[in-house]
PDB file of C-alpha atoms and ligand atoms in Angstrom:
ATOM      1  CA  UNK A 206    -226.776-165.592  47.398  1.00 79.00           C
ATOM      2  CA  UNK A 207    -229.116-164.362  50.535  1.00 91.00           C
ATOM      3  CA  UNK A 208    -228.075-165.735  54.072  1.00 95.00           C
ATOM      4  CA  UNK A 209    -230.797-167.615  53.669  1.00 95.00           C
ATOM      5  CA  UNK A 210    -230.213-169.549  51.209  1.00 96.00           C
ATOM      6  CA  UNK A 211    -227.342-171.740  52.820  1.00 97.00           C
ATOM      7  CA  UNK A 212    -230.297-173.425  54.624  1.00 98.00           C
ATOM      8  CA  UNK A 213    -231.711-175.009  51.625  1.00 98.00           C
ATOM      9  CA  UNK A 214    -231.532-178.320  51.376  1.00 98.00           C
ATOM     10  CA  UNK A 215    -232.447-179.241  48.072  1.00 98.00           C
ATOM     11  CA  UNK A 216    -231.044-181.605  45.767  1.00 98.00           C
ATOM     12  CA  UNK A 217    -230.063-183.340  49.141  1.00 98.00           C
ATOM     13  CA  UNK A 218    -231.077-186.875  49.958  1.00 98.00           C
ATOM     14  CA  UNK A 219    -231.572-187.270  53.689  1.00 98.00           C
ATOM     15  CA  UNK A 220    -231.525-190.384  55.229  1.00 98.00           C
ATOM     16  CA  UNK A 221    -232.812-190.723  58.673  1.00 98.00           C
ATOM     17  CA  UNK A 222    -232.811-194.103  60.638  1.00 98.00           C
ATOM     18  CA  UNK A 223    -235.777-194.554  63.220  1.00 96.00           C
ATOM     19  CA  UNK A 224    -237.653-191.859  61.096  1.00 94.00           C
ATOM     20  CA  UNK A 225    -241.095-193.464  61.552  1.00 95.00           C
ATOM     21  CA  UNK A 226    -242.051-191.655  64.767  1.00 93.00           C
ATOM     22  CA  UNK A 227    -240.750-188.929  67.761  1.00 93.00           C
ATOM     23  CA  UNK A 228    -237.623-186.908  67.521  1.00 96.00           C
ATOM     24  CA  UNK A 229    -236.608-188.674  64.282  1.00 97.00           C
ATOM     25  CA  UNK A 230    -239.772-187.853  62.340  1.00 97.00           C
ATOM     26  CA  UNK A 231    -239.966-184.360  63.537  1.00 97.00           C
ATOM     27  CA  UNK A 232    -236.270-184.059  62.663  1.00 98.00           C
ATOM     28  CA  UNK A 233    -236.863-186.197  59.183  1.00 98.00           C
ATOM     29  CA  UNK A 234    -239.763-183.773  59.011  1.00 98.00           C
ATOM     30  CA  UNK A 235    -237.878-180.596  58.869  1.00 98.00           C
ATOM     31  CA  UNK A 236    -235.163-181.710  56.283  1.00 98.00           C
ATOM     32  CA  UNK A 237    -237.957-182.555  53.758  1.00 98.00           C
ATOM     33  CA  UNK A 238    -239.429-179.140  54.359  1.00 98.00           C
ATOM     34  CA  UNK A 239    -236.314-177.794  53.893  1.00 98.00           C
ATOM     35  CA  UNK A 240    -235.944-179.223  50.341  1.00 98.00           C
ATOM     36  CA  UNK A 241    -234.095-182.499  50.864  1.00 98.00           C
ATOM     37  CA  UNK A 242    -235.574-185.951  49.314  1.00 98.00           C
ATOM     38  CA  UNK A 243    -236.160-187.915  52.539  1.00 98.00           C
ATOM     39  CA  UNK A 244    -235.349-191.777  53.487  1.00 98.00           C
ATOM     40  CA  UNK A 245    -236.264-192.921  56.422  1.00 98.00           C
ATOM     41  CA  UNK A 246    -235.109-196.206  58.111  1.00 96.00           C
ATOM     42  CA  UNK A 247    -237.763-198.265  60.170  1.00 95.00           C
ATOM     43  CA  UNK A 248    -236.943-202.066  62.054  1.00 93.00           C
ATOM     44  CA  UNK A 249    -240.787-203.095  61.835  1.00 95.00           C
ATOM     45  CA  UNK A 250    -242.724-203.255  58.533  1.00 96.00           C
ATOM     46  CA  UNK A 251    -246.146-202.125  60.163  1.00 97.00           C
ATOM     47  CA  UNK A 252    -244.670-198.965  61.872  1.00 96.00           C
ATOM     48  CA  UNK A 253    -242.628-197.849  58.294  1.00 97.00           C
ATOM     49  CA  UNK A 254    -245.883-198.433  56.497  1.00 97.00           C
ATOM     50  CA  UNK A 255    -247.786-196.151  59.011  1.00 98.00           C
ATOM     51  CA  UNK A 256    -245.090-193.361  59.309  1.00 98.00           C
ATOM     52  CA  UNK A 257    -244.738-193.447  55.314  1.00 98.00           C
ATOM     53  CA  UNK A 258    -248.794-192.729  55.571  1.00 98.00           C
ATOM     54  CA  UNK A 259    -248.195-189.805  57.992  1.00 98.00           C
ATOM     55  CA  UNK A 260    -245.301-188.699  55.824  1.00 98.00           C
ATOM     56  CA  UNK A 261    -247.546-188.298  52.680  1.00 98.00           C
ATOM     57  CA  UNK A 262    -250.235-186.588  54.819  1.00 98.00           C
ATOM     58  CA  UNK A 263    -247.864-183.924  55.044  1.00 96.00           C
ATOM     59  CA  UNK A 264    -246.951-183.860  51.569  1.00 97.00           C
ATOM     60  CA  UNK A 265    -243.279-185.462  51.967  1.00 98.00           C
ATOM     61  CA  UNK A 266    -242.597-188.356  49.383  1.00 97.00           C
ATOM     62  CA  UNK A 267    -240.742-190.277  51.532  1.00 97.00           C
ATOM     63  CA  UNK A 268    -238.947-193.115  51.262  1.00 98.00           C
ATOM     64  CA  UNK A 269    -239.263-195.990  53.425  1.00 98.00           C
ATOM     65  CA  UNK A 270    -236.323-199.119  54.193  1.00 98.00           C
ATOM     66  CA  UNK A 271    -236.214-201.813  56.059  1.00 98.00           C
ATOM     67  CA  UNK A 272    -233.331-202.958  58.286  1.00 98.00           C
ATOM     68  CA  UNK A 273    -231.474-203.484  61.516  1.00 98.00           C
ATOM     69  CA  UNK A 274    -229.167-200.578  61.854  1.00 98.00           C
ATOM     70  CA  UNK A 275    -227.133-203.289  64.321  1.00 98.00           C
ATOM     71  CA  UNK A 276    -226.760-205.710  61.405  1.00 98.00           C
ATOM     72  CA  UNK A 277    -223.145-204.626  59.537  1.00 98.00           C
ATOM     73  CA  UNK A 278    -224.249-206.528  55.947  1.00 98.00           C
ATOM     74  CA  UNK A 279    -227.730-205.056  56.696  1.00 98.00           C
ATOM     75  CA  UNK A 280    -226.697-201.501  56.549  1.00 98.00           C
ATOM     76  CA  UNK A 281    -224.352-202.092  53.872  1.00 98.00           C
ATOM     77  CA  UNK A 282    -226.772-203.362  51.639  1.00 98.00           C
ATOM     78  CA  UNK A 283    -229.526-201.103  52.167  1.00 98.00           C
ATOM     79  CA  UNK A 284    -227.327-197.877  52.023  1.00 98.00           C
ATOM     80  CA  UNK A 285    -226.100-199.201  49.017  1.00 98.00           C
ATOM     81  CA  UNK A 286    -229.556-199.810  47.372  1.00 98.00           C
ATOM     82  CA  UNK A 287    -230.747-196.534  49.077  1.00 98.00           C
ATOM     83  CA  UNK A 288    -227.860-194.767  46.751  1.00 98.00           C
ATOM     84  CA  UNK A 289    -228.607-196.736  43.926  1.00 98.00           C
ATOM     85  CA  UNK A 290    -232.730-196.218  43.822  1.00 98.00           C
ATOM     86  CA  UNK A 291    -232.643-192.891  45.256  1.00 98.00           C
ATOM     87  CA  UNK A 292    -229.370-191.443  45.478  1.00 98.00           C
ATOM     88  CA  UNK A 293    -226.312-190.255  47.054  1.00 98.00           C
ATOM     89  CA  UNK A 294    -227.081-189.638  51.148  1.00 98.00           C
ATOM     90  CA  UNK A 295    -225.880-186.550  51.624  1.00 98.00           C
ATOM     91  CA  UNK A 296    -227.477-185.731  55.045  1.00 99.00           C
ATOM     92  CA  UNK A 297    -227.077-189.252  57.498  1.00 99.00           C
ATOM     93  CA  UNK A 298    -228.845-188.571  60.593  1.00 98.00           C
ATOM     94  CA  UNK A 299    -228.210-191.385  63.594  1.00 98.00           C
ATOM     95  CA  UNK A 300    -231.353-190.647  65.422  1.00 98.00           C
ATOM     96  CA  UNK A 301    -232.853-194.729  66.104  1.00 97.00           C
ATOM     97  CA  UNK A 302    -232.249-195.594  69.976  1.00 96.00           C
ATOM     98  CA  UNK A 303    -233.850-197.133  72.459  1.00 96.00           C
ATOM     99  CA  UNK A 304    -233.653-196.908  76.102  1.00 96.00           C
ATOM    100  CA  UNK A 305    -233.798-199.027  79.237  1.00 97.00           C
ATOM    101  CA  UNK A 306    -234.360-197.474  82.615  1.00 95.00           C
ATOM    102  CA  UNK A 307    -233.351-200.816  84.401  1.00 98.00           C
ATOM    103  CA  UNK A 308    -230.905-199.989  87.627  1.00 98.00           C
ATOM    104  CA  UNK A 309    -227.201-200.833  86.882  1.00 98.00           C
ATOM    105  CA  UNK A 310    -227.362-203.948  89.352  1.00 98.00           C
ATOM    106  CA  UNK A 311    -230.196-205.260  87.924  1.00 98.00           C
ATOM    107  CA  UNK A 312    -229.955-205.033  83.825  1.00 98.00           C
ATOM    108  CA  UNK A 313    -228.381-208.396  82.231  1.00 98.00           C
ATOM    109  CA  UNK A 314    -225.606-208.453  79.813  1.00 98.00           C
ATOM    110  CA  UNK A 315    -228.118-208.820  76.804  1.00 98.00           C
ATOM    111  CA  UNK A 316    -230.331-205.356  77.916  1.00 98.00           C
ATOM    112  CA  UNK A 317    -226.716-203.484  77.709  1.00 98.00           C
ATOM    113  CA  UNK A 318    -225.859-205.092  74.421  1.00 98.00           C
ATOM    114  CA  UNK A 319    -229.307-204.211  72.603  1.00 98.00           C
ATOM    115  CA  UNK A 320    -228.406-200.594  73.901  1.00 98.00           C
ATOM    116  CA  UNK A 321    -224.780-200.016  73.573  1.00 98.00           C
ATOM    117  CA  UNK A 322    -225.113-201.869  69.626  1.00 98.00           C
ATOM    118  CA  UNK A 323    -228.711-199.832  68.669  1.00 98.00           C
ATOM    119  CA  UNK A 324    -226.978-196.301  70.300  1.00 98.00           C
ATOM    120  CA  UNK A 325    -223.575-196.360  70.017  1.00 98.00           C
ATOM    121  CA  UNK A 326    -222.316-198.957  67.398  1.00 98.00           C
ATOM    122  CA  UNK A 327    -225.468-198.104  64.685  1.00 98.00           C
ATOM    123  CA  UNK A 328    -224.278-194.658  64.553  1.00 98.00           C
ATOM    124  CA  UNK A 329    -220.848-196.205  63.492  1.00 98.00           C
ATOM    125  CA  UNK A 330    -221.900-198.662  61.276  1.00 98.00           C
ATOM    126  CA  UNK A 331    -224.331-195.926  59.489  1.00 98.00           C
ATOM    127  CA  UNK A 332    -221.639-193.388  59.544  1.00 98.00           C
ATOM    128  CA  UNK A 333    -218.792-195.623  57.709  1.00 98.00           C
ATOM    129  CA  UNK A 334    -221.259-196.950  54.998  1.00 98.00           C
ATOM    130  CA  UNK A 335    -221.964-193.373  53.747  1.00 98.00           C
ATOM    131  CA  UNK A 336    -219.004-192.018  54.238  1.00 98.00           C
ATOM    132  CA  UNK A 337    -217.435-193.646  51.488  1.00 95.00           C
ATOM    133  CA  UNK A 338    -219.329-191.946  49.219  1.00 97.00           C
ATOM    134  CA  UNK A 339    -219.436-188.751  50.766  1.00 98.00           C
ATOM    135  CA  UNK A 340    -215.441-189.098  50.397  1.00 98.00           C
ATOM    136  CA  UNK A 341    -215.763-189.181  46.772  1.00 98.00           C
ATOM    137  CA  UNK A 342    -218.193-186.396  46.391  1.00 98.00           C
ATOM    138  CA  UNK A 343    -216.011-184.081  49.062  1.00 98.00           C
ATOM    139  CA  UNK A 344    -218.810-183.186  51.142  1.00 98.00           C
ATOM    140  CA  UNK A 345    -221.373-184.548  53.408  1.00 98.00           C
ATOM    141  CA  UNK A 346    -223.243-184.304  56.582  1.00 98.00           C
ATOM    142  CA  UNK A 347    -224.078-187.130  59.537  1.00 99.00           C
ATOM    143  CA  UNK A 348    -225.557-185.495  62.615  1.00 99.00           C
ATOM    144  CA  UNK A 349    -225.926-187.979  65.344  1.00 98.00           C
ATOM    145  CA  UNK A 350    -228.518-187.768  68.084  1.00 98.00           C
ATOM    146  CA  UNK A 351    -227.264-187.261  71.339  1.00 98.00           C
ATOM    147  CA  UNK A 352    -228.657-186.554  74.312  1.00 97.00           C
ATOM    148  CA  UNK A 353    -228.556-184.883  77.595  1.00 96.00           C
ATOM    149  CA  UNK A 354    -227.210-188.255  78.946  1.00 97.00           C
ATOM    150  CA  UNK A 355    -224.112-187.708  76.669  1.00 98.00           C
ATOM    151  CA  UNK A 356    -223.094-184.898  79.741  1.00 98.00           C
ATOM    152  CA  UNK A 357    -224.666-186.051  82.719  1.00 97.00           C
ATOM    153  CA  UNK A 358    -226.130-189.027  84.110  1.00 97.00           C
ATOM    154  CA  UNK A 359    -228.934-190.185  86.116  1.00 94.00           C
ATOM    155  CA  UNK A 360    -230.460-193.135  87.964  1.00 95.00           C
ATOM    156  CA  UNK A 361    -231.519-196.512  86.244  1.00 96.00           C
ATOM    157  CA  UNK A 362    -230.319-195.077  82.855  1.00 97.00           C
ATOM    158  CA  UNK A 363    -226.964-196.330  82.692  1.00 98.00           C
ATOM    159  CA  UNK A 364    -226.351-198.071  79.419  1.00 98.00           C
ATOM    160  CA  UNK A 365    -228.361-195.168  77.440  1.00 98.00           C
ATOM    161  CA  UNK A 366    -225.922-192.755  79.290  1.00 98.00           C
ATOM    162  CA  UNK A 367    -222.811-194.879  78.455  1.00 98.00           C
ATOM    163  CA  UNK A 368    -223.760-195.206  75.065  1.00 98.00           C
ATOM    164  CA  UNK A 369    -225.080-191.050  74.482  1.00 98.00           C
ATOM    165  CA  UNK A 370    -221.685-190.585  76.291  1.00 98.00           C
ATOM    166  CA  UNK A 371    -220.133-192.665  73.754  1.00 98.00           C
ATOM    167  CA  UNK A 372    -222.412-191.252  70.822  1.00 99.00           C
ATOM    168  CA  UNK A 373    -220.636-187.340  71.901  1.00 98.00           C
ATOM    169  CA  UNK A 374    -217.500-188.597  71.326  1.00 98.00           C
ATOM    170  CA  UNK A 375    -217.873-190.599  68.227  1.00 99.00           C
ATOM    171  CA  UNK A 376    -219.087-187.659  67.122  1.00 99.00           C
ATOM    172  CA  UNK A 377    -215.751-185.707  67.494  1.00 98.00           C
ATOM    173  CA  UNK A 378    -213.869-188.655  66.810  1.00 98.00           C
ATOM    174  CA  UNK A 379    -215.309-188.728  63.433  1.00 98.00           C
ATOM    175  CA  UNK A 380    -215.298-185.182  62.964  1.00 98.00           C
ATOM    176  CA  UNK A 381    -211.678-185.235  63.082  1.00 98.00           C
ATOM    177  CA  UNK A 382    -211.388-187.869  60.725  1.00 98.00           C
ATOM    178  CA  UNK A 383    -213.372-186.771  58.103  1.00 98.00           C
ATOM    179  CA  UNK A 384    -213.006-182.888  58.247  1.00 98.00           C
ATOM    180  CA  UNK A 385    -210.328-182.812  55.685  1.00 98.00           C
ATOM    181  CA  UNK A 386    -213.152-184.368  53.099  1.00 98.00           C
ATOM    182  CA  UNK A 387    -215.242-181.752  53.675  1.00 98.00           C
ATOM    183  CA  UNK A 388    -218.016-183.635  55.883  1.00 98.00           C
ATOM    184  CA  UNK A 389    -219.032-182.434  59.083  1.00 98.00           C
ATOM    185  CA  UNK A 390    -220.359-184.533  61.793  1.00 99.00           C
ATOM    186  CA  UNK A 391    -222.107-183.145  64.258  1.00 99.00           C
ATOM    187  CA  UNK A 392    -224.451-183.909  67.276  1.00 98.00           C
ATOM    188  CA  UNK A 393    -227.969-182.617  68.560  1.00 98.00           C
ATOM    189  CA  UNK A 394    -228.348-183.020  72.640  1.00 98.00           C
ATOM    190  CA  UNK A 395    -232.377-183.140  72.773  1.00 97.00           C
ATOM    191  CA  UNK A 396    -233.042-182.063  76.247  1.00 96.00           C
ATOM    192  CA  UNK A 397    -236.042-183.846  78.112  1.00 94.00           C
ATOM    193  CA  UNK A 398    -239.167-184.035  75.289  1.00 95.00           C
ATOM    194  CA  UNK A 399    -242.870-184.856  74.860  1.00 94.00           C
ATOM    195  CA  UNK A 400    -242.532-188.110  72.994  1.00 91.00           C
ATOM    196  CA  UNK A 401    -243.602-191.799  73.145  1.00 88.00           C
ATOM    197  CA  UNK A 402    -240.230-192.813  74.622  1.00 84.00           C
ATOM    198  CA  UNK A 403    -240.656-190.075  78.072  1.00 89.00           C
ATOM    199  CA  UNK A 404    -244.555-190.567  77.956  1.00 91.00           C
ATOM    200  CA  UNK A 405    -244.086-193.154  81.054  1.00 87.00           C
ATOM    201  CA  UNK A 406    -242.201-190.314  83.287  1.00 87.00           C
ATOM    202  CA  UNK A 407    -243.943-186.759  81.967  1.00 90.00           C
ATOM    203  CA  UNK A 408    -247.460-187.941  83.357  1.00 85.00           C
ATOM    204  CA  UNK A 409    -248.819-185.132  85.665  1.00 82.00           C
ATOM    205  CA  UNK A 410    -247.896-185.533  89.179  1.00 84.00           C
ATOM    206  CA  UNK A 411    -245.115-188.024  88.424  1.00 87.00           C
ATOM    207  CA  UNK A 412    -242.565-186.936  90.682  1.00 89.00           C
ATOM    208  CA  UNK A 413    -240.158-186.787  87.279  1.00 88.00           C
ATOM    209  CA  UNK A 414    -242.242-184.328  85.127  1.00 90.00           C
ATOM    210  CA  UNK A 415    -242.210-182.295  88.321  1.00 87.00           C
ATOM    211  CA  UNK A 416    -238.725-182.337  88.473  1.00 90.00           C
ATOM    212  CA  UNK A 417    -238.010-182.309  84.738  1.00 91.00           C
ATOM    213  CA  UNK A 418    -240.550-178.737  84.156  1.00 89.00           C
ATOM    214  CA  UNK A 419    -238.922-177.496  87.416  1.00 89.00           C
ATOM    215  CA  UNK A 420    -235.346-178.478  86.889  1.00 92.00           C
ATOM    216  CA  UNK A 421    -235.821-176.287  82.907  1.00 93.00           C
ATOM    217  CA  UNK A 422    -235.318-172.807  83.001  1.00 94.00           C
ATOM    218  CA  UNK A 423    -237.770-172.769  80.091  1.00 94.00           C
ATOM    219  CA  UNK A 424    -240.177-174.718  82.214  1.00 92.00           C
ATOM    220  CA  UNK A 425    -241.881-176.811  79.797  1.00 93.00           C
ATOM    221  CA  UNK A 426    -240.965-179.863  77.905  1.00 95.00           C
ATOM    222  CA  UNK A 427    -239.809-179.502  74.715  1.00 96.00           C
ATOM    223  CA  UNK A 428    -241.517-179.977  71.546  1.00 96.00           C
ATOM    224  CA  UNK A 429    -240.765-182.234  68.713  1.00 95.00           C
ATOM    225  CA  UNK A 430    -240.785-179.167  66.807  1.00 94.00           C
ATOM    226  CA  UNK A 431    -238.321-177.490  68.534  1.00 97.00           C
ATOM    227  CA  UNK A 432    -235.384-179.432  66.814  1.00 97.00           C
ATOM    228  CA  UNK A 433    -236.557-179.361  63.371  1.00 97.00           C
ATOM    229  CA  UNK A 434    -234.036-175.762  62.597  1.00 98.00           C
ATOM    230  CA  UNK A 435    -231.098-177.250  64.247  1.00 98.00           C
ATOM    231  CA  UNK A 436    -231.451-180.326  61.972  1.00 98.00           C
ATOM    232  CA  UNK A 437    -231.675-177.839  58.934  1.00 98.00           C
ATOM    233  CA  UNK A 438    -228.667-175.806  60.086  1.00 98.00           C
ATOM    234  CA  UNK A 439    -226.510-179.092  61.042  1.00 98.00           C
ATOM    235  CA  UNK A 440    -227.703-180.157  57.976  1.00 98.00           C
ATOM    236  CA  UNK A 441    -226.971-177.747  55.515  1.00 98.00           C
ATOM    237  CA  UNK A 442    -223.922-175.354  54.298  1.00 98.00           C
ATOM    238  CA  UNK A 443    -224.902-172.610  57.016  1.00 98.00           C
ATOM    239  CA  UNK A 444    -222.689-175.392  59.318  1.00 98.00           C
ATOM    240  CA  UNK A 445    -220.048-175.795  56.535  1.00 98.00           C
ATOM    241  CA  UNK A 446    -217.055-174.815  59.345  1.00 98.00           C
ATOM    242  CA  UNK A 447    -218.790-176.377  62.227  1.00 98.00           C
ATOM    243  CA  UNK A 448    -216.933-179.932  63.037  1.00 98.00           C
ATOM    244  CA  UNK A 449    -217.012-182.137  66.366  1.00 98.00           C
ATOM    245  CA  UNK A 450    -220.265-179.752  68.078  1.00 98.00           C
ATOM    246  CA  UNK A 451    -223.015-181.192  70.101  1.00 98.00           C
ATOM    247  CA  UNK A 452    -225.723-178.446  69.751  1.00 98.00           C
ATOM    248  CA  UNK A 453    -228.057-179.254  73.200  1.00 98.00           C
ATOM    249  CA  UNK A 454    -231.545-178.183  72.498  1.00 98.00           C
ATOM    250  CA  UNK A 455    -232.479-178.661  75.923  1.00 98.00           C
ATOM    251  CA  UNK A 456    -234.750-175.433  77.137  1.00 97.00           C
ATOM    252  CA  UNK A 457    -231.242-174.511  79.363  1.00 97.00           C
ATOM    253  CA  UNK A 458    -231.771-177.269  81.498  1.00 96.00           C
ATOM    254  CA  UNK A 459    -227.824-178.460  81.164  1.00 97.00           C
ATOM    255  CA  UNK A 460    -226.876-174.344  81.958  1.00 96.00           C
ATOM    256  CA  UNK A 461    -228.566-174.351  85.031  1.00 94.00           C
ATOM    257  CA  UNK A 462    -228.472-175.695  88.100  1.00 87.00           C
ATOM    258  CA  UNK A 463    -231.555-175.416  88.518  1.00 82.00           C
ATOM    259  CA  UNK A 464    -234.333-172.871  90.788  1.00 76.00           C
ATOM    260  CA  UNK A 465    -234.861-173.246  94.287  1.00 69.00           C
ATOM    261  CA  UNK A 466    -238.208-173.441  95.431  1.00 64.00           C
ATOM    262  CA  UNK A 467    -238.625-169.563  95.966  1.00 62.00           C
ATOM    263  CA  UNK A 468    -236.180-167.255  93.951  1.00 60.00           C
ATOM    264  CA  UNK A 469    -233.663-165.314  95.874  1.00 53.00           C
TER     265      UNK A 469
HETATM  266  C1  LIG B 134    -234.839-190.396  80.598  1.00 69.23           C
HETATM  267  C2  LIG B 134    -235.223-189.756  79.294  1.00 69.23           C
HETATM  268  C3  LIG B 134    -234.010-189.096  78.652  1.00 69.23           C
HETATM  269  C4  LIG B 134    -234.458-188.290  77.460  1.00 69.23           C
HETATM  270  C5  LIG B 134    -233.355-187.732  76.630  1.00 69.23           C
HETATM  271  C6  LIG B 134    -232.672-186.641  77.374  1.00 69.23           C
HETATM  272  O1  LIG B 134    -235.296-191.496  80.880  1.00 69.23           O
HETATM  273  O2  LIG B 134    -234.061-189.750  81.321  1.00 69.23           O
HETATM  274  O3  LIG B 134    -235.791-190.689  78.417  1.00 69.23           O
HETATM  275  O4  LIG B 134    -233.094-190.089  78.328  1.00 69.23           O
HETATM  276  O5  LIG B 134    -235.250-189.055  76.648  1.00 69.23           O
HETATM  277  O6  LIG B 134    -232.443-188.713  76.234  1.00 69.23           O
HETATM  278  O7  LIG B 134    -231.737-186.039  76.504  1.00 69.23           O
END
């Protein structure tokens, strides 16, 4: 067997929640190309429909289902009937999240609950409704998405960066637990991207993009694309002895403290 080969993911069934647009479809994206059968997880009907469209368009027969990720009997269900219409997950990937840049004095109770339960508890409830099944198979994979905000924080996103925070150590705290059974759980730490979700602060000449391209040693945003081989290596056997790991992806922003305004 070549190297190579311990990147394949077929005979795999992925399952990616949020998968209908950013980070998740580029990382749902890779995985398919890589060989698994994807399933993606969407919250409204319209956007599923639409990402399922882009899917095909690309040549990936994916798989589209409906549910809260929050809801406990919802993601029991429809893991369930995921593993009984398409088949065992063997790849889980906890990418759905949302964010709220509200200032910590000013966000209500409710705006920190939608956060903390879609970023933090999801990931849980996801994780422990395939595990079972990965248990009984002895192997698996669940690679949650982190973020830079799971190391350091930054004004007006405090309940994303509680909940990232939390999200890195899940990740480890699972890792732990389920290491013996063969499954690894990992994390991917996206550093600052061009997506929907940072279109409102990478507009030229917002004092943010500024920051962000001059603050990243790689001085650019990154691309969707650039997380699609970490997915396939968390993924897939190549990261059969790698347990607890968040692998940042981040253009060596978190490495650096950044450049002064002329080198020296
Ligand atoms: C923000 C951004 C970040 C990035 C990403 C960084 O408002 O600071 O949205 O949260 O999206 O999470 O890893």
């Amino acid at each position: 067997m070549s190297v190579l080969d311990l990147f394949s993911l077929e005979g795999e069934v992925a399952l990616v929640t949020g998968g209908t647009h950013g980070l998740g479809m580029a990382v749902a994206t890779a995985l398919a190309e890589a060989g698994a059968t994807l399933v993606i997880n969407g919250h409204s009907a319209d956007r599923l429909e639409k990402a399922l469209k882009i899917y095909r368009d690309k040549g990936i027969d994916a798989k589209g289902y409906l549910f809260d990720v929050t809801d406990e009997r919802q993601v029991a269900e429809s893991v369930a009937r995921i593993e009984n219409e398409v088949g065992p997950v063997g790849i889980l990937v906890n990418n759905a999240g949302i964010i709220k840049r509200i200032p910590a004095l000013e966000m209500t109770l409710p705006e920190w609950n939608d956060v903390i339960a879609t970023d933090l508890t999801a990931p849980f409830l996801m994780s422990r409704a395939v595990a079972a099944g990965m248990i009984r198979r002895g192997r698996g994979k669940i690679v949650n998405m982190c973020s830079m905000m799971s190391e350091v924080g930054r004004n007006s996103v405090t309940a994303y960066a509680a909940a990232k925070g939390g999200l890195k150590m899940l990740t480890k705290n699972l890792a732990t637990e389920w290491a013996s059974h063969n499954i690894q759980v990992n994390g991917i730490g996206p550093g600052y991207f061009a997506t929907e979700q940072t279109a409102p602060i990478r507009v030229d000449g917002h004092p943010f993009n500024d920051f962000i391209v001059g603050r990243t040693p790689a001085s650019r945003w990154g691309d969707p694309e650039d997380l699609g081989g970490t997915a396939v290596f968390l993924a897939s056997r190549a990261s059969d002895f790698v347990n607890g790991h968040i692998l940042y992806v981040d253009g060596g922003i978190l490495a650096s403290l950044g450049r002064a305004a002329n080198e020296y």
